Structures are given as C-alpha cells and as structure tokens.
Amino acid sequence: MAVTLVTDNVLAEGLKTIQREVDAAFDSLLPLPSDPRSRLVEAMRYATIGGGKRLRPLLLAATADMYGVDRDAAVRAGVAIEAVHVYSLIHDDLPCMDDDALRHGKATLHIAFDEATAVLAGDALQCFAFEVLGDVATSGDPFVRIELVTTLAVASGHNGMAGGQMMDIAAETSSFDLSTVTRLQQLKTGALLGAAVEMGAILGKVPHEARKPLRAYARDIGLAFQIVDDLLDHEGDEEAAGKALRKDAEQGKETFVSLLGPERAREQARMLVDQAIGHLATHGPEADLLRALARFIVERDR
Amino acid sequence: MAVTLVTDNVLAEGLKTIQREVDAAFDSLLPLPSDPRSRLVEAMRYATIGGGKRLRPLLLAATADMYGVDRDAAVRAGVAIEAVHVYSLIHDDLPCMDDDALRHGKATLHIAFDEATAVLAGDALQCFAFEVLGDVATSGDPFVRIELVTTLAVASGHNGMAGGQMMDIAAETSSFDLSTVTRLQQLKTGALLGAAVEMGAILGKVPHEARKPLRAYARDIGLAFQIVDDLLDHEGDEEAAGKALRKDAEQGKETFVSLLGPERAREQARMLVDQAIGHLATHGPEADLLRALARFIVERDR
C-alpha cells in the first residue's frame, strides 16, 4: 500500500511537472505575430496550450531522466512529439475524417476557428515539431539530433501513425480480425508512444542493443493504452471524457472490445502492463516513473 | 542568339534530368506495402510521381552543383523539398481550401481518391520529407543535415509557407495593398523557393556570409515567379495550365496583376529577373543554369 502511494505521488508529480513545462514551452515557442498570420498562430496555441495529459512528453522525459539527460533537452524533444500528436488530433477531428466537435472538453479546432485554419494549423504544427527538434541541445553531438528527427519522422509517416490512420479508415468498410486490429493500433497509437520512449533513450545515448527492453516496454504499454481506450469508449461518460464516444461501434469498426469482449479486453490490458513492467526488471528506482505510468494506463478513467 | 540557344539547352537538359531523377527517387522511396496502408502510399505516389516542373529540386541541385556537391545528395534533398511542395498543393486543393478539381492536368488527390486520404497523404508526405533529409549523405558532416532539416522546417511553417497560406485566406475578406501582397507571396511561394537555393548552398558548405547573393537571387526570382503566375492566371488557358484559373479574381483577392495592371506587372517581373541574374555576377559559367532558370521563370507559358 505504501509503495502504491509513493508510486501515485511520483506519477502525479511527474504529470503536473511535465504539463507545466510543455505549456510554458509552447507558449514561448509560439509568440503571436502582428500580421494576418496571427490567426494561424492563435489556432496553433489554442490546440497546444492547456490540453491533454502530455503522456508522450512524460514518457520521453521519464526515459531520458533515467540516463541523466538535461531536462531542457528532454522537454524540448517532448514538445516536438506532442506537436505531432496534437496535429494528428486536429486533422483526425476534421469533418472528412472523424468529424468530431469536442476534444479535451472544448470545441475542436475546425469548430472554434474554421476547417481551412484547422488543416493549416495541423500542417504548421508538424513542421514546427521538426524545427524544434533541430535545436535540441545535445551536448555537441549532432548525430543525436538527426536520430531524433528520423525517429519522429518515421513514427509519424506512412509506415507509422499515418499508415495506422489509413488502416483505421479502411476498418469502416472491412471486417478486421484481432491480429489486423492489433497491427492497426500498433501503427496508429503505438508508433508515437514507442517513439517517445525511443527518443528519451536516444537523448540518453543508450546503445541500440540496450534499447530492446525499453522498446518492449513501449510496445506493451502502447497496446494496453489502446485496449483501455476502447474500454473507456465502450463504457465511459462523454462529459468526463471530453469527447464523443462510441463512434467506432456506430461506424461498424472492430475494436479490442468488440473482438474480445470487455472482460477479456481488460484482462489483456492488465497482462500487458505487468509484462511491460517486467521489461524494466534490470532497472532500479530510476524506472519508477515508467512503472507508475504503465499502471496509470490501465487504471485511468479517461 | 547563340548564347540564348546554349542557355535554352542547359535549361531543357537540366529540367529533363531532374524530372527523371526525382521521379525515380519517389518511385524507389515509396514502395507499395501489401496491407491496407497501400491506399495511402498509392495516393502519395499518385501525387508525387510524374507531375510538376520540379522547379524546387532543380534550383536546389543547380545551386549544389556550383559547389561540386554529390549529385545523389542533391537529388535526395530535392525530393524532400518537392515532397513538402506537393503536400502543400494536396492540402491547398481540398474543398475547405481552394476546392480545385484539376492539378497538372489530372484529377486532384481528393477527387481521384477521397478527402480523408488526401489529408493523410499530405500529412505523410510532410514527414516523409524530414525522413528523407535525415538520410542525406553529407560526407560525414551531420551539422549539414541538421541545417537542412531546420531550413526546410522553418520555410514550411507558420513563419514561412503555412503563414503565407493563412494570409492568402485572409486576403479573401481583406483588401491587401501591394506591400502586404508582396509579403504574403514572399511567404507563400518565396519561402520554399528560397529554401531550395539555401539547401543547395548548405550542401555546398557555403559559409553564411557568402550565401547573401544567392539569397538575393532567390528572393527576386521568387517574387518574379509569383507575378508571372498571376499573369498566367489572368491571361492563360485552363487546358494548357492543367488547372482552374482566375479563381483569385472570383474570390475578390488582390494580386500583383489586379494591383499593378498586366503591363507594369510584366515589367516588374522582367526587372526582378535581371536583378536576380545581377546577383550572380561574381560567378562564371557554373551559374548558367541558375541564370537560365531565372529567365525561364518570366518566359514560361505555364
């Protein structure tokens, strides 16, 4: 019990700190220009400041912290990956995609502004991510920055997140089995969560071979995260979630819950989280935040 | 006359070569996967292979060639900047933006595929650009690659192309004067054309101070390019152009032609091209392709 309390505190503190740091970084990196471009930057700020759990920056910073990485560098890389995540939500919410009006409890960007501005703000946030990465302090080692750029680019693109999105669109008209849904989610959500851990390890100059347990951890929590997302979508309350729910079922898409049933899905998520924590066995207390994050992923209620 | 003929040949050869190289690179860098992501990659290939003048890759390669840069590295960087250009056209053509059905004489991506795929393909092409840049051969100098990434990211983003697009949307409801239209176009079109020359100079390891004349050249041809675009839009034939024309006038947007009239606009474009060529005065025949490109910009009929 005492251990759980300590873990809870570690996590609560970690989340609060990264949320403050990420908000401050977006605020200072996106000053409002005094010309007609201001509407675009306002839209980018609306979408990035003060919303979201900041799970990806926290994963990145928690991993980097295990290897004594400078905090500013980790937060900056975290801002880059969050910018990619936010851009993907903006475009996902568009009428031609999921057509959602609510995100993090407030109007989606194309509702608060307009569709054209939402497309542009998403586009601008994507290259903003790479601009930010190009300037991460890496103690004079430029290869670290290049590896960050390549890792984020691959995780976002047609062999990562965007590829998963395409499969998700195809899911509306095809009936996917469990292995295809797993593959879809490994790309759509898992690729960027995996990139967060990987980028933390890159900043920590962890050799490729030594990253394997971290990658296995990321793969397991990525899948657990999506299973819990499906469960929350199935059982949750729209107001608490701050977004529309049960759209997959309406669109006839198979999910982990529709394929496994809620009980087996929850059991699977718990098993994956235990397995993820198992991958951290060679680490001491420096990995406590990653362990707490893994548990948070199954225990969260939104 | 003989000089003009030589110049014409230099340009025709340069365009033909880069078009072949860029097509081949997109073809080999975007293999079709054998799963539901294939539709996304098909869309990316539809938009990138076999269309467009490849002006940005040619500008980049022509600049790089002046400094003896390895051709493969220049073409690869050219593919990255072209990927950004193509993604911007895909999103520009969307119903919520310019709502265009025709591009390079064929159906725009959202017509040939669908809107969601067009949004995703544009998104995926943007990070594809940074993935490609992360792997440009730079004779072991990683700082060159980082500078390429940062230059392309800034030129594409809210302080570059995307910022110009936002001003362009505002132009529908505001009445911009000549200096605001100039600023808009320097961002919307000029930023990426400038990045093409800059990236060639970066690959050539040209020191910052020594890039000034090249930047001045790029600024002048960028503006001339847009003035001629406005003239072609005003006077051109839709079939020859392969796209819808006179949409600016319909939307009540001010252009160089509406503000200056066609004659003064053409005169201004010619003056800018002469000025651009003047900036290359310290260079010998190695800059002939850049000179020919500048002339092509005012003399082209589409």
Coordinates of N, CA, C and O in Angstrom, one line a residue, chain B residues 54-187:
Chain B
R54 N 9.2 20.5 -61.2 CA 10.3 20.1 -60.3 C 11.3 21.3 -60.2 O 12.5 21.1 -60.2
L55 N 10.7 22.5 -60.1 CA 11.5 23.7 -60.1 C 12.3 23.8 -58.8 O 13.5 24.2 -58.8
R56 N 11.7 23.4 -57.7 CA 12.5 23.5 -56.4 C 13.7 22.5 -56.4 O 14.8 22.9 -56.0
P57 N 13.5 21.2 -56.8 CA 14.6 20.3 -56.8 C 15.7 20.8 -57.8 O 16.9 20.7 -57.6
L58 N 15.2 21.4 -58.9 CA 16.2 21.9 -59.9 C 17.0 23.1 -59.3 O 18.2 23.2 -59.5
L59 N 16.3 24.0 -58.7 CA 17.0 25.2 -58.0 C 18.0 24.6 -57.0 O 19.2 25.1 -56.9
L60 N 17.6 23.7 -56.2 CA 18.5 23.1 -55.2 C 19.7 22.4 -55.9 O 20.9 22.7 -55.5
A61 N 19.4 21.6 -56.8 CA 20.5 20.8 -57.5 C 21.5 21.8 -58.3 O 22.7 21.6 -58.3
A62 N 20.9 22.8 -58.9 CA 21.7 23.7 -59.7 C 22.6 24.5 -58.8 O 23.8 24.7 -59.1
T63 N 22.1 24.9 -57.6 CA 23.0 25.6 -56.6 C 24.0 24.7 -56.1 O 25.2 25.0 -56.0
A64 N 23.6 23.5 -55.7 CA 24.6 22.5 -55.1 C 25.7 22.2 -56.1 O 26.9 22.0 -55.8
D65 N 25.3 22.1 -57.4 CA 26.2 21.7 -58.5 C 27.3 22.7 -58.6 O 28.5 22.4 -59.0
M66 N 27.0 24.0 -58.3 CA 28.0 25.1 -58.4 C 29.2 24.8 -57.4 O 30.3 25.3 -57.6
Y67 N 28.9 24.0 -56.4 CA 29.9 23.8 -55.3 C 30.4 22.4 -55.3 O 30.9 21.9 -54.3
G68 N 30.1 21.6 -56.4 CA 30.6 20.3 -56.5 C 30.0 19.3 -55.6 O 30.6 18.3 -55.3
V69 N 28.7 19.5 -55.2 CA 28.1 18.6 -54.3 C 27.7 17.3 -55.0 O 27.4 17.3 -56.2
D70 N 27.9 16.2 -54.3 CA 27.5 14.9 -54.8 C 26.1 14.9 -55.3 O 25.1 15.4 -54.6
R71 N 25.8 14.4 -56.6 CA 24.5 14.5 -57.2 C 23.4 13.8 -56.4 O 22.3 14.3 -56.3
D72 N 23.7 12.6 -55.9 CA 22.7 11.8 -55.2 C 22.2 12.6 -53.9 O 21.0 12.6 -53.6
A73 N 23.2 13.3 -53.2 CA 22.8 14.0 -52.1 C 21.8 15.2 -52.5 O 20.8 15.4 -51.8
A74 N 22.2 15.9 -53.6 CA 21.4 17.0 -54.0 C 20.0 16.5 -54.4 O 19.0 17.2 -54.1
V75 N 19.9 15.4 -55.1 CA 18.6 14.9 -55.6 C 17.8 14.5 -54.4 O 16.6 14.8 -54.3
R76 N 18.4 13.8 -53.4 CA 17.7 13.4 -52.2 C 17.1 14.6 -51.5 O 15.9 14.6 -51.1
A77 N 17.9 15.7 -51.3 CA 17.4 16.9 -50.6 C 16.3 17.5 -51.5 O 15.3 18.1 -51.0
G78 N 16.5 17.4 -52.8 CA 15.5 17.9 -53.8 C 14.1 17.2 -53.6 O 13.1 17.8 -53.7
V79 N 14.2 15.9 -53.4 CA 13.0 15.1 -53.2 C 12.3 15.5 -51.9 O 11.1 15.6 -51.9
A80 N 13.1 15.8 -50.9 CA 12.5 16.3 -49.6 C 11.7 17.6 -49.9 O 10.5 17.7 -49.4
I81 N 12.3 18.6 -50.5 CA 11.6 19.8 -50.7 C 10.4 19.7 -51.6 O 9.4 20.3 -51.4
E82 N 10.5 18.8 -52.6 CA 9.4 18.6 -53.5 C 8.3 17.9 -52.8 O 7.1 18.2 -53.0
A83 N 8.6 17.0 -51.9 CA 7.5 16.4 -51.0 C 6.8 17.4 -50.3 O 5.5 17.3 -50.2
V84 N 7.5 18.4 -49.7 CA 6.8 19.5 -49.0 C 5.9 20.3 -49.9 O 4.7 20.6 -49.7
H85 N 6.5 20.6 -51.1 CA 5.7 21.4 -52.1 C 4.4 20.6 -52.5 O 3.3 21.2 -52.5
V86 N 4.6 19.3 -52.8 CA 3.4 18.5 -53.2 C 2.4 18.4 -52.1 O 1.2 18.5 -52.4
Y87 N 2.8 18.2 -50.9 CA 1.8 18.1 -49.8 C 1.0 19.4 -49.7 O -0.2 19.4 -49.4
S88 N 1.7 20.5 -49.9 CA 1.0 21.8 -49.8 C 0.0 22.0 -50.9 O -1.1 22.5 -50.7
L89 N 0.3 21.5 -52.1 CA -0.7 21.5 -53.2 C -1.9 20.6 -52.9 O -3.0 21.0 -53.1
I90 N -1.6 19.4 -52.3 CA -2.7 18.5 -52.0 C -3.7 19.2 -51.0 O -4.9 19.2 -51.2
H91 N -3.1 19.7 -50.0 CA -4.0 20.4 -48.9 C -4.6 21.7 -49.5 O -5.8 22.0 -49.2
D92 N -3.9 22.4 -50.3 CA -4.4 23.6 -50.9 C -5.7 23.3 -51.8 O -6.6 24.1 -51.9
D93 N -5.7 22.1 -52.5 CA -6.7 21.8 -53.4 C -8.0 21.3 -52.7 O -9.0 21.1 -53.3
L94 N -7.9 21.0 -51.4 CA -9.0 20.5 -50.6 C -10.3 21.4 -50.7 O -10.2 22.6 -50.8
P95 N -11.5 20.8 -50.6 CA -12.7 21.5 -50.7 C -12.7 22.7 -49.7 O -13.2 23.8 -50.0
C96 N -12.1 22.5 -48.5 CA -12.2 23.6 -47.5 C -11.1 24.7 -47.7 O -11.1 25.7 -47.1
M97 N -10.2 24.4 -48.7 CA -9.2 25.4 -49.0 C -9.6 26.0 -50.4 O -10.6 26.7 -50.5
D98 N -8.9 25.7 -51.5 CA -9.2 26.3 -52.8 C -10.3 25.5 -53.6 O -10.8 26.0 -54.6
D99 N -10.6 24.3 -53.1 CA -11.6 23.4 -53.8 C -11.3 23.3 -55.3 O -12.2 23.6 -56.1
D100 N -10.1 22.7 -55.6 CA -9.8 22.5 -57.0 C -9.9 21.1 -57.4 O -9.6 20.2 -56.6
A101 N -10.3 20.9 -58.6 CA -10.5 19.5 -59.1 C -9.4 19.1 -60.1 O -9.3 17.9 -60.4
L102 N -8.6 20.0 -60.5 CA -7.6 19.7 -61.5 C -6.2 20.2 -61.1 O -6.1 21.4 -60.7
R103 N -5.2 19.4 -61.3 CA -3.8 19.8 -60.9 C -2.9 19.0 -61.9 O -3.0 17.8 -62.0
H104 N -2.0 19.8 -62.6 CA -1.1 19.1 -63.5 C -1.9 18.3 -64.6 O -1.4 17.3 -65.0
G105 N -3.0 18.9 -64.9 CA -3.8 18.2 -65.9 C -4.5 16.9 -65.5 O -5.1 16.2 -66.4
K106 N -4.4 16.5 -64.2 CA -5.2 15.4 -63.8 C -6.0 15.7 -62.6 O -5.9 16.7 -62.0
A107 N -6.9 14.7 -62.2 CA -7.8 15.0 -61.1 C -6.9 15.2 -59.8 O -5.9 14.6 -59.6
T108 N -7.3 16.2 -59.0 CA -6.7 16.4 -57.7 C -6.9 15.2 -56.8 O -7.8 14.3 -57.0
L109 N -6.0 15.1 -55.8 CA -6.0 13.8 -55.0 C -7.3 13.5 -54.3 O -7.7 12.3 -54.3
H110 N -8.0 14.5 -53.8 CA -9.2 14.2 -53.1 C -10.3 13.8 -54.0 O -11.3 13.2 -53.6
I111 N -10.2 14.2 -55.3 CA -11.1 13.7 -56.3 C -10.8 12.3 -56.8 O -11.6 11.4 -56.8
A112 N -9.5 12.0 -57.1 CA -9.1 10.7 -57.5 C -9.2 9.7 -56.4 O -9.5 8.5 -56.7
F113 N -9.0 10.1 -55.1 CA -9.1 9.2 -54.0 C -10.3 9.7 -53.2 O -11.5 9.5 -53.6
D114 N -10.1 10.3 -52.1 CA -11.2 10.9 -51.3 C -10.5 11.9 -50.3 O -9.3 11.9 -50.2
E115 N -11.3 12.7 -49.7 CA -10.8 13.8 -48.8 C -9.9 13.3 -47.7 O -8.8 13.9 -47.4
A116 N -10.4 12.3 -47.0 CA -9.6 11.8 -45.8 C -8.2 11.3 -46.3 O -7.2 11.6 -45.7
T117 N -8.2 10.6 -47.4 CA -6.9 10.1 -47.9 C -6.0 11.2 -48.4 O -4.8 11.2 -48.2
A118 N -6.6 12.3 -48.9 CA -5.9 13.4 -49.3 C -5.2 14.2 -48.1 O -4.1 14.6 -48.2
V119 N -6.0 14.3 -47.1 CA -5.4 14.9 -45.8 C -4.3 14.1 -45.3 O -3.2 14.6 -45.1
L120 N -4.5 12.8 -45.2 CA -3.5 11.9 -44.7 C -2.2 11.8 -45.6 O -1.1 11.8 -45.1
A121 N -2.4 11.8 -46.9 CA -1.3 11.7 -47.9 C -0.5 12.9 -47.8 O 0.8 12.9 -47.8
G122 N -1.1 14.1 -47.6 CA -0.4 15.3 -47.4 C 0.4 15.3 -46.2 O 1.6 15.6 -46.1
D123 N -0.2 14.9 -45.1 CA 0.5 14.8 -43.8 C 1.7 13.8 -43.9 O 2.7 14.1 -43.4
A124 N 1.5 12.7 -44.5 CA 2.5 11.7 -44.6 C 3.7 12.2 -45.5 O 4.8 11.8 -45.2
L125 N 3.3 12.9 -46.5 CA 4.4 13.5 -47.4 C 5.3 14.5 -46.6 O 6.5 14.6 -46.9
Q126 N 4.6 15.2 -45.7 CA 5.4 16.2 -45.0 C 6.5 15.5 -44.1 O 7.7 15.9 -44.1
C127 N 6.1 14.5 -43.3 CA 7.1 13.8 -42.5 C 8.1 13.0 -43.3 O 9.3 12.8 -43.0
F128 N 7.6 12.5 -44.5 CA 8.4 11.8 -45.4 C 9.6 12.7 -45.8 O 10.8 12.2 -45.9
A129 N 9.3 14.0 -46.0 CA 10.4 14.9 -46.4 C 11.5 14.9 -45.3 O 12.7 14.9 -45.7
F130 N 11.1 14.9 -44.1 CA 12.1 15.0 -43.0 C 12.8 13.7 -42.8 O 14.0 13.6 -42.5
E131 N 12.1 12.6 -43.1 CA 12.7 11.3 -43.0 C 13.8 11.2 -44.1 O 14.9 10.7 -43.8
V132 N 13.5 11.7 -45.3 CA 14.4 11.6 -46.4 C 15.7 12.5 -46.1 O 16.8 12.1 -46.3
L133 N 15.4 13.7 -45.5 CA 16.5 14.6 -45.2 C 17.5 14.0 -44.1 O 18.7 14.3 -44.2
G134 N 16.9 13.3 -43.2 CA 17.7 12.7 -42.1 C 18.7 11.7 -42.7 O 19.6 11.3 -42.0
D135 N 18.6 11.3 -44.0 CA 19.4 10.3 -44.5 C 20.2 10.8 -45.8 O 20.6 10.0 -46.6
V136 N 20.3 12.1 -45.9 CA 21.1 12.7 -47.0 C 22.6 12.5 -46.7 O 23.1 12.8 -45.6
A137 N 23.3 12.0 -47.7 CA 24.8 11.7 -47.5 C 25.5 13.1 -47.5 O 25.3 13.9 -48.4
T138 N 26.2 13.4 -46.4 CA 26.8 14.7 -46.3 C 28.3 14.5 -45.9 O 28.8 15.2 -45.0
S139 N 28.9 13.5 -46.5 CA 30.4 13.3 -46.2 C 30.7 13.3 -44.8 O 31.7 14.0 -44.4
G140 N 29.9 12.7 -44.0 CA 30.2 12.6 -42.5 C 30.0 13.9 -41.7 O 30.3 13.9 -40.6
D141 N 29.4 14.9 -42.3 CA 29.2 16.2 -41.6 C 27.7 16.2 -41.2 O 26.8 16.7 -41.9
P142 N 27.4 15.8 -39.9 CA 26.0 15.8 -39.5 C 25.3 17.1 -39.4 O 24.1 17.3 -39.5
F143 N 26.1 18.2 -39.1 CA 25.6 19.5 -39.0 C 24.9 20.0 -40.2 O 24.0 20.8 -40.2
V144 N 25.4 19.5 -41.4 CA 24.8 19.9 -42.7 C 23.3 19.3 -42.7 O 22.4 20.1 -43.1
R145 N 23.2 18.1 -42.3 CA 21.8 17.5 -42.3 C 20.9 18.3 -41.3 O 19.7 18.5 -41.6
I146 N 21.4 18.7 -40.2 CA 20.5 19.4 -39.2 C 20.1 20.8 -39.8 O 19.0 21.2 -39.7
E147 N 21.1 21.4 -40.5 CA 20.8 22.7 -41.1 C 19.7 22.5 -42.2 O 18.9 23.4 -42.4
L148 N 19.8 21.4 -42.9 CA 18.8 21.2 -44.0 C 17.4 21.0 -43.3 O 16.4 21.6 -43.8
V149 N 17.4 20.2 -42.2 CA 16.1 20.0 -41.6 C 15.5 21.3 -41.1 O 14.3 21.6 -41.3
T150 N 16.3 22.1 -40.4 CA 15.8 23.3 -39.8 C 15.4 24.3 -40.9 O 14.3 24.9 -40.8
T151 N 16.2 24.4 -42.0 CA 15.8 25.3 -43.1 C 14.5 24.9 -43.7 O 13.6 25.8 -43.9
L152 N 14.3 23.6 -44.0 CA 13.0 23.2 -44.6 C 11.9 23.4 -43.6 O 10.8 23.8 -44.0
A153 N 12.1 23.1 -42.3 CA 11.0 23.2 -41.4 C 10.6 24.6 -41.2 O 9.4 24.9 -41.2
V154 N 11.5 25.6 -41.1 CA 11.1 27.0 -40.9 C 10.4 27.5 -42.2 O 9.4 28.2 -42.1
A155 N 11.0 27.1 -43.4 CA 10.4 27.6 -44.6 C 9.0 27.1 -44.9 O 8.2 27.7 -45.5
S156 N 8.6 25.9 -44.3 CA 7.3 25.3 -44.5 C 6.3 25.8 -43.5 O 5.1 25.8 -43.7
G157 N 6.7 26.3 -42.3 CA 5.9 26.5 -41.2 C 5.1 27.8 -41.1 O 4.9 28.5 -42.1
H158 N 4.7 28.2 -39.9 CA 3.9 29.4 -39.7 C 4.7 30.7 -40.0 O 4.1 31.7 -40.2
N159 N 6.0 30.6 -40.0 CA 6.8 31.8 -40.4 C 7.2 31.7 -41.8 O 8.0 32.5 -42.3
G160 N 6.7 30.7 -42.6 CA 7.0 30.6 -44.0 C 5.7 30.3 -44.8 O 4.7 31.0 -44.7
M161 N 5.8 29.1 -45.5 CA 4.7 28.8 -46.4 C 3.3 28.8 -45.8 O 2.4 29.3 -46.3
A162 N 3.2 28.1 -44.6 CA 1.9 28.0 -44.0 C 1.4 29.3 -43.5 O 0.2 29.6 -43.6
G163 N 2.3 30.2 -43.1 CA 1.9 31.6 -42.7 C 1.4 32.3 -43.9 O 0.4 33.1 -43.8
G164 N 2.1 32.1 -45.1 CA 1.6 32.8 -46.3 C 0.2 32.3 -46.7 O -0.6 33.1 -47.2
Q165 N 0.0 31.0 -46.5 CA -1.3 30.4 -46.9 C -2.4 31.1 -46.0 O -3.5 31.3 -46.4
M166 N -2.1 31.3 -44.7 CA -3.1 31.9 -43.8 C -3.4 33.3 -44.3 O -4.5 33.7 -44.3
M167 N -2.3 34.1 -44.7 CA -2.5 35.4 -45.2 C -3.4 35.3 -46.5 O -4.2 36.2 -46.7
D168 N -3.2 34.3 -47.3 CA -3.9 34.2 -48.5 C -5.4 34.0 -48.2 O -6.2 34.5 -49.0
I169 N -5.7 33.2 -47.2 CA -7.1 33.0 -46.8 C -7.7 34.3 -46.3 O -8.8 34.7 -46.7
A170 N -6.9 35.1 -45.5 CA -7.4 36.4 -45.1 C -7.6 37.4 -46.2 O -8.4 38.3 -46.1
A171 N -6.8 37.1 -47.3 CA -7.0 38.0 -48.5 C -8.3 38.0 -49.1 O -8.8 39.0 -49.8
E172 N -9.1 36.9 -48.8 CA -10.5 36.8 -49.4 C -11.4 37.9 -48.8 O -12.4 38.3 -49.4
T173 N -11.1 38.2 -47.5 CA -12.0 39.1 -46.8 C -11.4 40.5 -46.5 O -12.1 41.4 -46.1
S174 N -10.1 40.6 -46.8 CA -9.4 41.9 -46.6 C -9.0 42.5 -47.9 O -8.9 41.7 -48.9
S175 N -8.7 43.8 -48.0 CA -8.2 44.3 -49.3 C -6.8 44.7 -49.0 O -6.4 45.7 -48.5
F176 N -5.9 43.8 -49.5 CA -4.4 44.0 -49.2 C -3.8 45.0 -50.2 O -4.2 45.0 -51.4
D177 N -2.9 45.8 -49.7 CA -2.1 46.6 -50.6 C -0.9 45.9 -51.1 O -0.7 44.7 -50.8
L178 N -0.2 46.6 -52.0 CA 1.0 45.9 -52.7 C 2.0 45.4 -51.7 O 2.5 44.3 -51.9
S179 N 2.3 46.1 -50.7 CA 3.3 45.6 -49.8 C 2.8 44.4 -49.0 O 3.6 43.5 -48.7
T180 N 1.6 44.3 -48.7 CA 1.0 43.1 -48.0 C 1.0 41.9 -48.9 O 1.3 40.8 -48.5
V181 N 0.6 42.2 -50.2 CA 0.5 41.1 -51.1 C 2.0 40.6 -51.4 O 2.2 39.4 -51.5
T182 N 2.9 41.5 -51.4 CA 4.3 41.1 -51.6 C 4.8 40.2 -50.4 O 5.4 39.2 -50.6
R183 N 4.5 40.6 -49.2 CA 4.8 39.9 -48.0 C 4.2 38.5 -48.0 O 4.8 37.5 -47.8
L184 N 2.9 38.5 -48.4 CA 2.1 37.2 -48.5 C 2.8 36.3 -49.4 O 3.1 35.1 -49.1
Q185 N 3.2 36.8 -50.6 CA 3.8 35.9 -51.6 C 5.2 35.5 -51.3 O 5.7 34.4 -51.6
Q186 N 5.9 36.4 -50.6 CA 7.3 36.0 -50.2 C 7.2 34.8 -49.2 O 8.1 34.0 -49.2
L187 N 6.1 34.8 -48.4 CA 6.0 33.6 -47.5 C 5.4 32.4 -48.2 O 6.0 31.3 -48.2

